PDB file of C-alpha atoms in Angstrom:
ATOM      1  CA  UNK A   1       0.443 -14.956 -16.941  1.00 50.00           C
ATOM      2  CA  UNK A   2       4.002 -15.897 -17.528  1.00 56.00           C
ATOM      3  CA  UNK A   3       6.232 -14.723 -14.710  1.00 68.00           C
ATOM      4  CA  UNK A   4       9.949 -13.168 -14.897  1.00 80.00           C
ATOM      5  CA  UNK A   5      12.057 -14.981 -12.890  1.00 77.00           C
ATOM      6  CA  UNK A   6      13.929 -12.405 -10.131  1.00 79.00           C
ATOM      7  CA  UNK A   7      16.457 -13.078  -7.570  1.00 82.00           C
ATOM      8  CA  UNK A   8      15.085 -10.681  -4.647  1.00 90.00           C
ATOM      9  CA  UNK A   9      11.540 -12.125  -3.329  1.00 96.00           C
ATOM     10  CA  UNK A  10      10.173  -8.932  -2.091  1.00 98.00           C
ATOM     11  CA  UNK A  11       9.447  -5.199  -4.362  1.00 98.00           C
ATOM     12  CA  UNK A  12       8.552  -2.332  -2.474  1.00 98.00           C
ATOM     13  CA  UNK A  13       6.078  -0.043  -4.568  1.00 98.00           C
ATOM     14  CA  UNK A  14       6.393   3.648  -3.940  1.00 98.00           C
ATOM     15  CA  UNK A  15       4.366   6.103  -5.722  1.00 96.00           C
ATOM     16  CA  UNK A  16       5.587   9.197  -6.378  1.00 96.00           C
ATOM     17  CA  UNK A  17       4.518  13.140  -7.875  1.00 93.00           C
ATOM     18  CA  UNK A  18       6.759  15.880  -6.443  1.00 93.00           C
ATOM     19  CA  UNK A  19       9.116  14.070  -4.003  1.00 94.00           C
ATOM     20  CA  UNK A  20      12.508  15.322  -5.311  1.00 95.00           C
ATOM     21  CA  UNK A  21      13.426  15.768  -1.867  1.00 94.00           C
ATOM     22  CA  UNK A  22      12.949  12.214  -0.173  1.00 94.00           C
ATOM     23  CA  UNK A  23      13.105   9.861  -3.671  1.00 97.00           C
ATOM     24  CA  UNK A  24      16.640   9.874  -3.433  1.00 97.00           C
ATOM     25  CA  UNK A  25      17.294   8.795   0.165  1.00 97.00           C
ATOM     26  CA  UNK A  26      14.282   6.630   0.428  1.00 97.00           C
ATOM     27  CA  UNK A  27      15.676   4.328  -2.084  1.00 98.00           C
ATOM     28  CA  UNK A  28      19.071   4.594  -0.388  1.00 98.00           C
ATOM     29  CA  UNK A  29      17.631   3.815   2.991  1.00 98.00           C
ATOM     30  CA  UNK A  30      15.485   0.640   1.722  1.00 98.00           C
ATOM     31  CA  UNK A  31      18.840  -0.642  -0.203  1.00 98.00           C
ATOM     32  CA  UNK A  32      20.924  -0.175   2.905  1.00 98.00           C
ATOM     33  CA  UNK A  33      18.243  -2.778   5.072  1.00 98.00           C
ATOM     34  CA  UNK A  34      19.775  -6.240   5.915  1.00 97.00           C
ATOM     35  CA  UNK A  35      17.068  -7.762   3.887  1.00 97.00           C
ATOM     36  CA  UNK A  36      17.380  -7.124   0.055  1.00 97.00           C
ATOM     37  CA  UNK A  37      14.204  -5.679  -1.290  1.00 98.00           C
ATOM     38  CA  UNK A  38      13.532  -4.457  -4.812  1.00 98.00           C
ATOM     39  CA  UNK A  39      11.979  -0.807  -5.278  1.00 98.00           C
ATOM     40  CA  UNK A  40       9.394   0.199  -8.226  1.00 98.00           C
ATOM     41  CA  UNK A  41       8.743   3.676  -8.230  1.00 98.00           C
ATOM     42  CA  UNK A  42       5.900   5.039  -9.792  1.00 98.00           C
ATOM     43  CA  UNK A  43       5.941   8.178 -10.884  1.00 97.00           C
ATOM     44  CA  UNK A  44       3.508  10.509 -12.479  1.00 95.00           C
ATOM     45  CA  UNK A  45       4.911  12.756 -14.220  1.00 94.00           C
ATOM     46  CA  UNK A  46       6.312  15.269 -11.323  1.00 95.00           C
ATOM     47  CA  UNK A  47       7.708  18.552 -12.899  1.00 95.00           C
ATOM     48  CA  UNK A  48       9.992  18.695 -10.381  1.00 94.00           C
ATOM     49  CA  UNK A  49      11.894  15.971 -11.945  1.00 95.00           C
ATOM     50  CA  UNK A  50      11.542  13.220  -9.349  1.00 96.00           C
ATOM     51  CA  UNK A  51      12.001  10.529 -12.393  1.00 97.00           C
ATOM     52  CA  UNK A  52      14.909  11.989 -13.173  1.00 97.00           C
ATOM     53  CA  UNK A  53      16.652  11.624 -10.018  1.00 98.00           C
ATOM     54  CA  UNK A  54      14.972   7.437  -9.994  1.00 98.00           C
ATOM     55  CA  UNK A  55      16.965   7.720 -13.898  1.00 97.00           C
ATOM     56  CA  UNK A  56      20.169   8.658 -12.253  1.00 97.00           C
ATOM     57  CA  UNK A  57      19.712   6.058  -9.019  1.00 97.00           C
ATOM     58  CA  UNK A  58      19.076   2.932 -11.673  1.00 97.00           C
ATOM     59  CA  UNK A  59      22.923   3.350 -12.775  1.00 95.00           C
ATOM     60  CA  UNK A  60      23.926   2.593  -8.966  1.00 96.00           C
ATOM     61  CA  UNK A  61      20.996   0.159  -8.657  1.00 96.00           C
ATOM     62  CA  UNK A  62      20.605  -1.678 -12.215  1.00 93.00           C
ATOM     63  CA  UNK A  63      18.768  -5.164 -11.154  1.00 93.00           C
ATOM     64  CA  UNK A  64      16.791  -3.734  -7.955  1.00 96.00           C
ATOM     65  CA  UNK A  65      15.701  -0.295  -8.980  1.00 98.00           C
ATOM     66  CA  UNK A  66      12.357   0.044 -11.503  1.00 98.00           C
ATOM     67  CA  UNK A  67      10.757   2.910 -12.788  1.00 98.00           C
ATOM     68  CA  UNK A  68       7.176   3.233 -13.917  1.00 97.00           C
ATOM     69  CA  UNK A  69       6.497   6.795 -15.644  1.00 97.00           C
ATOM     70  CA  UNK A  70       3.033   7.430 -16.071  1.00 96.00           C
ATOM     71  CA  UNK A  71       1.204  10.451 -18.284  1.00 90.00           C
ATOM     72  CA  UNK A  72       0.186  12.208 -15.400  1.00 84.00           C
ATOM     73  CA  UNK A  73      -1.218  12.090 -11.993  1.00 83.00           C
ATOM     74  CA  UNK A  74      -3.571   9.913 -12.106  1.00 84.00           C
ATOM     75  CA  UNK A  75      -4.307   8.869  -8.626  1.00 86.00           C
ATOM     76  CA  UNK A  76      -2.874   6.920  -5.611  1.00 90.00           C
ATOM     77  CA  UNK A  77      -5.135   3.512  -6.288  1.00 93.00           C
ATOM     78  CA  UNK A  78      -4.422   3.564 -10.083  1.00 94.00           C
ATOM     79  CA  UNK A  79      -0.575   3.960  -9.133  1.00 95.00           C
ATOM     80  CA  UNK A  80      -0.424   0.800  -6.908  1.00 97.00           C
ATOM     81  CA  UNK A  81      -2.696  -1.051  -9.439  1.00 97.00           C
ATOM     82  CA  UNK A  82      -0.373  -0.858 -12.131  1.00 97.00           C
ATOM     83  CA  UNK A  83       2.415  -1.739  -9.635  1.00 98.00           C
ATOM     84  CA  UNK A  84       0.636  -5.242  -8.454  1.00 98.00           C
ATOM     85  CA  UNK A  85       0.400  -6.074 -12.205  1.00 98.00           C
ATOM     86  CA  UNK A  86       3.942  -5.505 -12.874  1.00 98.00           C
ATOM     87  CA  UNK A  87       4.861  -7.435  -9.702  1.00 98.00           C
ATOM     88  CA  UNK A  88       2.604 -10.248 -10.434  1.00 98.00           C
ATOM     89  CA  UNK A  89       4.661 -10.727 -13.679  1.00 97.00           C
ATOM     90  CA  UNK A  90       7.416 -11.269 -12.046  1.00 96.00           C
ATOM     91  CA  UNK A  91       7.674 -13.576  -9.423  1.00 92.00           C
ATOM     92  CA  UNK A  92       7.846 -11.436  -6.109  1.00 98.00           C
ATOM     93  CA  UNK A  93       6.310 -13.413  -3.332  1.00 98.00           C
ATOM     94  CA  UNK A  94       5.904 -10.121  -1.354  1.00 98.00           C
ATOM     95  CA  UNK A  95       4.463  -6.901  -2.458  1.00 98.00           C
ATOM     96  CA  UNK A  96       4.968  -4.122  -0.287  1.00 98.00           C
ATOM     97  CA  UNK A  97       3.517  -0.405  -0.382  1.00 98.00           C
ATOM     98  CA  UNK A  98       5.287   1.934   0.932  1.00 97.00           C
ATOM     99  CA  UNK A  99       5.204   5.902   1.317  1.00 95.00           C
ATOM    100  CA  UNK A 100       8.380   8.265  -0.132  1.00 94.00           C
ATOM    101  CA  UNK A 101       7.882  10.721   1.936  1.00 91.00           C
ATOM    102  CA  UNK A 102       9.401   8.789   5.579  1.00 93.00           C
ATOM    103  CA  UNK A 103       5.820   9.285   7.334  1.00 92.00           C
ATOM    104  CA  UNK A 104       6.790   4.762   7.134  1.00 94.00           C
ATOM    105  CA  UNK A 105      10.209   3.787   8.923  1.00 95.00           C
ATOM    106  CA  UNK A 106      11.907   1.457   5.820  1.00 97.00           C
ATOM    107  CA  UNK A 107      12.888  -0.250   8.419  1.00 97.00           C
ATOM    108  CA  UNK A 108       9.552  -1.654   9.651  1.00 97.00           C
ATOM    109  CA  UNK A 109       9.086  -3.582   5.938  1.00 98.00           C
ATOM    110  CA  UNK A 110      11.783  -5.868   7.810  1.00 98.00           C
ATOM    111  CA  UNK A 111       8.282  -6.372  10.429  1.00 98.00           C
ATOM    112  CA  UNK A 112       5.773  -6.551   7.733  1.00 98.00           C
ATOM    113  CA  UNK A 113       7.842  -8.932   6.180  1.00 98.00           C
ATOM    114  CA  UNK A 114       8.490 -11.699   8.761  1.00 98.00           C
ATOM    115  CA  UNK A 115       4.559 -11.216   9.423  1.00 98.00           C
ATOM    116  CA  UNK A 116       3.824 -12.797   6.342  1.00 98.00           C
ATOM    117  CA  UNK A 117       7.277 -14.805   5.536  1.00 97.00           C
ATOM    118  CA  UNK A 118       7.448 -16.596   8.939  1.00 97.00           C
ATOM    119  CA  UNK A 119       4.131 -15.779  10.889  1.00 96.00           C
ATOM    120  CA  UNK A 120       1.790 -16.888   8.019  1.00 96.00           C
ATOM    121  CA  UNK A 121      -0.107 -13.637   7.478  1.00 98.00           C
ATOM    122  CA  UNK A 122      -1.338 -13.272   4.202  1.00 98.00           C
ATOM    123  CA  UNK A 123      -1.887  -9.012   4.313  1.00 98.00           C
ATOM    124  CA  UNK A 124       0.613  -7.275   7.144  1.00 98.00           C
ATOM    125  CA  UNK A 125      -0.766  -3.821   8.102  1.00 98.00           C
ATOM    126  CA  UNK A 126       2.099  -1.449   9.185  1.00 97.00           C
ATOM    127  CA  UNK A 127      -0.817   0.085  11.730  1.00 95.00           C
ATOM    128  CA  UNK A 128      -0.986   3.356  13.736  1.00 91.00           C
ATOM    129  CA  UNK A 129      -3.967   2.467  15.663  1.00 90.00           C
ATOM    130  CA  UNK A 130      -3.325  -1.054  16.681  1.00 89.00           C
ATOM    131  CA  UNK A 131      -1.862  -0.334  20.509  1.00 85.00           C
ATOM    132  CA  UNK A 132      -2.899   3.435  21.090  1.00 78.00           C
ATOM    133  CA  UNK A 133      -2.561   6.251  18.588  1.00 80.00           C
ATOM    134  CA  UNK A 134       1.190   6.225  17.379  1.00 78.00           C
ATOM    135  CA  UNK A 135       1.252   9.357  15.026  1.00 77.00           C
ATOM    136  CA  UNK A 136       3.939  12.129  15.513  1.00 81.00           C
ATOM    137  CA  UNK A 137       3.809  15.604  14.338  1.00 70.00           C
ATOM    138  CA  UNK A 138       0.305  15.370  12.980  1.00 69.00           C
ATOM    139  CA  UNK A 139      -1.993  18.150  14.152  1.00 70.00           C
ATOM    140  CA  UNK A 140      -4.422  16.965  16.312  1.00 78.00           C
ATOM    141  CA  UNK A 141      -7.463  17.676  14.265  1.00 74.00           C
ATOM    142  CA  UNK A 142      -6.047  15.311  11.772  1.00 72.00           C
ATOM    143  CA  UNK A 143      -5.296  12.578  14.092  1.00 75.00           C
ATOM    144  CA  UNK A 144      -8.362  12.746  14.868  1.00 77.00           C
ATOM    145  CA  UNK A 145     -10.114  12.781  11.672  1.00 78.00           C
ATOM    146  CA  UNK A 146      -7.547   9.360  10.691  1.00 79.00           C
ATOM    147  CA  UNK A 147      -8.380   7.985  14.061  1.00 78.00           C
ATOM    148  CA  UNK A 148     -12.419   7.806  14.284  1.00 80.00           C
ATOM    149  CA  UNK A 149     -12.013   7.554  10.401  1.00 83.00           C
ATOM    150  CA  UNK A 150     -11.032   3.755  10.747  1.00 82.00           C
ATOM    151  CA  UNK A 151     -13.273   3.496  13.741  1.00 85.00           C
ATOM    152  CA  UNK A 152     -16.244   4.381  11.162  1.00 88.00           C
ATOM    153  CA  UNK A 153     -14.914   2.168   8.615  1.00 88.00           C
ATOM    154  CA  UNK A 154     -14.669  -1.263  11.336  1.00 88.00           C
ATOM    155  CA  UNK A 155     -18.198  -0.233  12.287  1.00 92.00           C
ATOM    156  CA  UNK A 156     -19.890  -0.036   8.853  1.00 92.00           C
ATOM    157  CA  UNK A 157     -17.859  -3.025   7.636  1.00 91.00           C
ATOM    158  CA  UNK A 158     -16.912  -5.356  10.323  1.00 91.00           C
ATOM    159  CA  UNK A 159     -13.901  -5.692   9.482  1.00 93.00           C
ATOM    160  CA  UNK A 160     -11.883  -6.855  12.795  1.00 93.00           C
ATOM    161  CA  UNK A 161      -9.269  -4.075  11.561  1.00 94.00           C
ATOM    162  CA  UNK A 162      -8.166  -1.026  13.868  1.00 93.00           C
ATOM    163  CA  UNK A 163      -5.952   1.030  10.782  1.00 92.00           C
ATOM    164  CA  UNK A 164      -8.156   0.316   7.549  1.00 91.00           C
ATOM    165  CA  UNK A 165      -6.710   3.578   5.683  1.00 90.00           C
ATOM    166  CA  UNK A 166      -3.190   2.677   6.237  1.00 92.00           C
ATOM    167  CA  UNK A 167      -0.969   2.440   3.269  1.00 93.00           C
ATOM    168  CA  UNK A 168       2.445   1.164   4.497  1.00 96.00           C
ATOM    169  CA  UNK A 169       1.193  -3.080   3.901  1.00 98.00           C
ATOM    170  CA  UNK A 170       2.528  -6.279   2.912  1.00 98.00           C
ATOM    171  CA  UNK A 171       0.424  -8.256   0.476  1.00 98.00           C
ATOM    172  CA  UNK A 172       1.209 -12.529  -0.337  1.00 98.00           C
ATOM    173  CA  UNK A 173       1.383 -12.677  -4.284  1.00 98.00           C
ATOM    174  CA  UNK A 174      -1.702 -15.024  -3.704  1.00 97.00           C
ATOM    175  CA  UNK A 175      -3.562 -12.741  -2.535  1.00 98.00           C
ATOM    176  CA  UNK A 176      -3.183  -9.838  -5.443  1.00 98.00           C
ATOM    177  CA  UNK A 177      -3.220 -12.928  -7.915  1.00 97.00           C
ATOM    178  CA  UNK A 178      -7.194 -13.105  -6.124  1.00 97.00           C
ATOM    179  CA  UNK A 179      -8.657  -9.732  -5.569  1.00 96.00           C
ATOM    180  CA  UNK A 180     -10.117  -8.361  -8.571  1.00 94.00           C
ATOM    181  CA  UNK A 181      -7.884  -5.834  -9.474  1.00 95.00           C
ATOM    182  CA  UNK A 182      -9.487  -4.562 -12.333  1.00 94.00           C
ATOM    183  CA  UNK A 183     -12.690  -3.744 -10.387  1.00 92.00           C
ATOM    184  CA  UNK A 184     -11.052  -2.175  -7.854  1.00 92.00           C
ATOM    185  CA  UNK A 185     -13.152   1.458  -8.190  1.00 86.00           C
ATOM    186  CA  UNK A 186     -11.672   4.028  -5.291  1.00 86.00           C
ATOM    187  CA  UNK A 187      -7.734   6.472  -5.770  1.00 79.00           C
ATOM    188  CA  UNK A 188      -7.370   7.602  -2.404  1.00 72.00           C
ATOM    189  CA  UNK A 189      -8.127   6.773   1.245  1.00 71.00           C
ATOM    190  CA  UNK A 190     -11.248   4.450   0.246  1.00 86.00           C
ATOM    191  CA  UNK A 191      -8.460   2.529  -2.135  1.00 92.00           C
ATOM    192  CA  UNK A 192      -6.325   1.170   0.960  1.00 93.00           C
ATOM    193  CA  UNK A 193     -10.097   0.767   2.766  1.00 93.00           C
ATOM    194  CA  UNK A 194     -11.209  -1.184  -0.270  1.00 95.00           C
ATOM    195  CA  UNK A 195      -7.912  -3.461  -0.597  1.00 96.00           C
ATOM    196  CA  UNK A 196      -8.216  -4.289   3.131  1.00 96.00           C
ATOM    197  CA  UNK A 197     -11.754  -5.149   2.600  1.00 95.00           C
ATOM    198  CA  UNK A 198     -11.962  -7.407  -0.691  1.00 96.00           C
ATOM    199  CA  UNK A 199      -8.967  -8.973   1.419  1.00 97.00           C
ATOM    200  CA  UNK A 200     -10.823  -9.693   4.668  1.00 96.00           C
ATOM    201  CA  UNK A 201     -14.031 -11.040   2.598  1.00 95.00           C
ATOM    202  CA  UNK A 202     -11.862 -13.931   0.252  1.00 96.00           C
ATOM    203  CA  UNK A 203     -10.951 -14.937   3.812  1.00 96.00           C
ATOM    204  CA  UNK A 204      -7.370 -14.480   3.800  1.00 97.00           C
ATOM    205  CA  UNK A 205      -5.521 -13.876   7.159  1.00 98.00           C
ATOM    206  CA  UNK A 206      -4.811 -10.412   8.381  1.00 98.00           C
ATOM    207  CA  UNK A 207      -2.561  -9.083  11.129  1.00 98.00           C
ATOM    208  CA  UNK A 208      -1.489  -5.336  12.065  1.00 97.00           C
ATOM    209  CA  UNK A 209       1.826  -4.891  13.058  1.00 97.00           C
ATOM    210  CA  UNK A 210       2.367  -1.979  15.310  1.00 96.00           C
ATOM    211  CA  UNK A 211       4.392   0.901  13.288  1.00 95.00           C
ATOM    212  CA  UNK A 212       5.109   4.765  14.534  1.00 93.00           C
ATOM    213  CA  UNK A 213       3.713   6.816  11.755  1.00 89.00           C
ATOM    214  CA  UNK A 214       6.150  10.707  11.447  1.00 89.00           C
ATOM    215  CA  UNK A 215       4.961  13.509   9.528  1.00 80.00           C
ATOM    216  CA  UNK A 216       6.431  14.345   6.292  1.00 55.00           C
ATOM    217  CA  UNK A 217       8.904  16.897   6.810  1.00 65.00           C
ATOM    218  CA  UNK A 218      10.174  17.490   3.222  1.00 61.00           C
ATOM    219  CA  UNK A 219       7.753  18.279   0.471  1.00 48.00           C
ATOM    220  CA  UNK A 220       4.108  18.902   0.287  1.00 58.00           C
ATOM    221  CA  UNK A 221       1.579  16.671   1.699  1.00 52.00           C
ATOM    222  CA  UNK A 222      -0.723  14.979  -1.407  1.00 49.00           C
ATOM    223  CA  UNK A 223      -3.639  14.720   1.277  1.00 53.00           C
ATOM    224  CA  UNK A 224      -7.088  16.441   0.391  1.00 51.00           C
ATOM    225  CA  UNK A 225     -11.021  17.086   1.676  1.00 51.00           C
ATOM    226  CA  UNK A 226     -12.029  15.513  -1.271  1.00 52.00           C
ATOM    227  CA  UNK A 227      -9.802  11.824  -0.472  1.00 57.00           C
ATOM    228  CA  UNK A 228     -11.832  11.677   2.794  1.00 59.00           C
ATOM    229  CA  UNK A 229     -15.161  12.033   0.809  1.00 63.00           C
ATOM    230  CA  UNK A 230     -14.655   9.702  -1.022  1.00 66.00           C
ATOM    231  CA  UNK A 231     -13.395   7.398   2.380  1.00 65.00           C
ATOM    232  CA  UNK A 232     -16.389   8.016   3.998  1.00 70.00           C
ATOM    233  CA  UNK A 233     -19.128   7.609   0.873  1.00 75.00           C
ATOM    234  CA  UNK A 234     -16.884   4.876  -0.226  1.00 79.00           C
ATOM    235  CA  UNK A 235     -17.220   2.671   2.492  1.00 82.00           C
ATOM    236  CA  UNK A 236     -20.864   2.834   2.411  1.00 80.00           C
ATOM    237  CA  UNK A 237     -20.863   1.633  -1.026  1.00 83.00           C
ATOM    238  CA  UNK A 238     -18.560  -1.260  -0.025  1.00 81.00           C
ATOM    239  CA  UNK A 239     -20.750  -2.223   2.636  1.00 85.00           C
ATOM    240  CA  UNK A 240     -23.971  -2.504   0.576  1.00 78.00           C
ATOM    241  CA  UNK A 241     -22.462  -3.645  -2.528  1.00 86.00           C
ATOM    242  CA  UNK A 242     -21.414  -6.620  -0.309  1.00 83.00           C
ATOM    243  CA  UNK A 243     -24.350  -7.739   0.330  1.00 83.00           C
ATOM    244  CA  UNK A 244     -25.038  -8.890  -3.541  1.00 78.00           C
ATOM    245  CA  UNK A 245     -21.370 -10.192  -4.381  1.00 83.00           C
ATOM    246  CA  UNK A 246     -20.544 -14.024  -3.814  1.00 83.00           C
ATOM    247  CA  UNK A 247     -16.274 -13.902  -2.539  1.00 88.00           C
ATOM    248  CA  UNK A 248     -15.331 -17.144  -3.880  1.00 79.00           C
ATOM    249  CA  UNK A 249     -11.377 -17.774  -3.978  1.00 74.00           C
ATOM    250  CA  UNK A 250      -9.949 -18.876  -6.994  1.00 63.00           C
ATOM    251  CA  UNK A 251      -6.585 -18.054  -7.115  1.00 51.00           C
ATOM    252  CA  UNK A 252      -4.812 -17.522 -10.321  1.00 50.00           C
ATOM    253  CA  UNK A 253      -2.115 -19.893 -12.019  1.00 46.00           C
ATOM    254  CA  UNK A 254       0.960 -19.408 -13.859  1.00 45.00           C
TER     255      UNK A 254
END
């Protein structure tokens, strides 16, 4: 893979469908950080013209702001797949994902960062669960559900994680340049479970920094019955298929 050379060594990957309401000052907040960090959004194809506004932003933001426009919604894993692959052809060293909708503080990928930068984490974990339950505005029954859901998920996999369905991370480039991305099987909550996983069985290091996860409070919440099926079928199906697959790292080259 030959890599385009970039000047920022961080891209924050946002996924978008319907967020005319927070795309625009999202990207503002993340360019007005200390730290320079590039933005790709990806965006499939929200009628209510969410790539439009991204369109108008890139103007402002030439070099730093990317759009991907996909055919339709397609689902949250495929999104951030296609977003590692464009990252990994250029040379990011950090790969960030990152909500639109301000449930993550952009200013907690300044944490994530110096995790991995300067505290030699290879996968930072912006994490609700890590000292307590830090989740405002959620209902309770939901908190719930999230909370027990990643106590299931470090039972039935072992992994020594207390958030495993979080999706506000840092990845190392060496560490998407290893997972198999193109095997990756899950879109929704068993996605970030299955990342976190392939992660923790190559052997790479993993640390959660504490975060304070808010509630949307513009637009309409993506979240379904059927995304936590699929978490809690899904992680049985990690678990066993485990059992006959050998995690050898061999980390790709330019």
């Amino acid at each position: 893979m030959q890599s385009v050379t970039t000047t920022v060594d961080s891209v924050v990957i946002i996924p978008t469908y319907n967020e005319k309401e927070n795309v625009a000052a999202i990207i503002e907040a993340v360019f007005a950080l200390p730290r320079e960090f590039d933005i790709l959004i990806i965006d499939d194809n929200s009628p209510d013209g969410t790539a439009g506004i991204v369109k108008g932003l890139q103007a402002k933001y030439p070099a730093r702001l990317h759009l991907m426009e996909r055919a339709g919604k397609l689902g949250l894993g495929t999104a951030y797949i296609a977003g590692f692959k464009w990252a990994l052809e250029r040379s990011y060293e950090y790969i960030f994902e990152m909500d639109a909708d301000f449930s993550h503080n952009p200013a907690d990928l300044l944490k994530l960062h110096a995790a991995c930068a300067e505290q030699g984490a290879d996968l930072a974990i912006g994490s609700r669960y890590v000292t307590g339950v830090n989740v405002v505005n959620w209902p309770m029954g939901r908190v719930l559900m999230s909370f027990y859901a990643s106590r299931y998920v470090r039972i039935v996999t072992g992994m020594p994680i207390n958030d495993a369905t979080a999706g506000f991370v840092c990845y190392r480039r060496r560490v998407l340049q290893t997972l198999p991305l193109d095997d990756i099987r899950f879109k929704g909550y068993a996605f970030q479970i299955e990342m976190k996983f392939l992660a923790y069985k190559y052997g790479f290091r993993i640390v959660e920094v504490p975060i304070i996860f808010v509630n949307r409070v513009l637009g309409t919440s993506k979240m379904s019955s059927g995304i936590f099926s699929e978490g809690f079928f899904g992680v049985l199906r990690l678990k066993w298929s485990s059992f006959f697959t050998k995690y050898n790292r061999k980390e790709q080259k330019e």
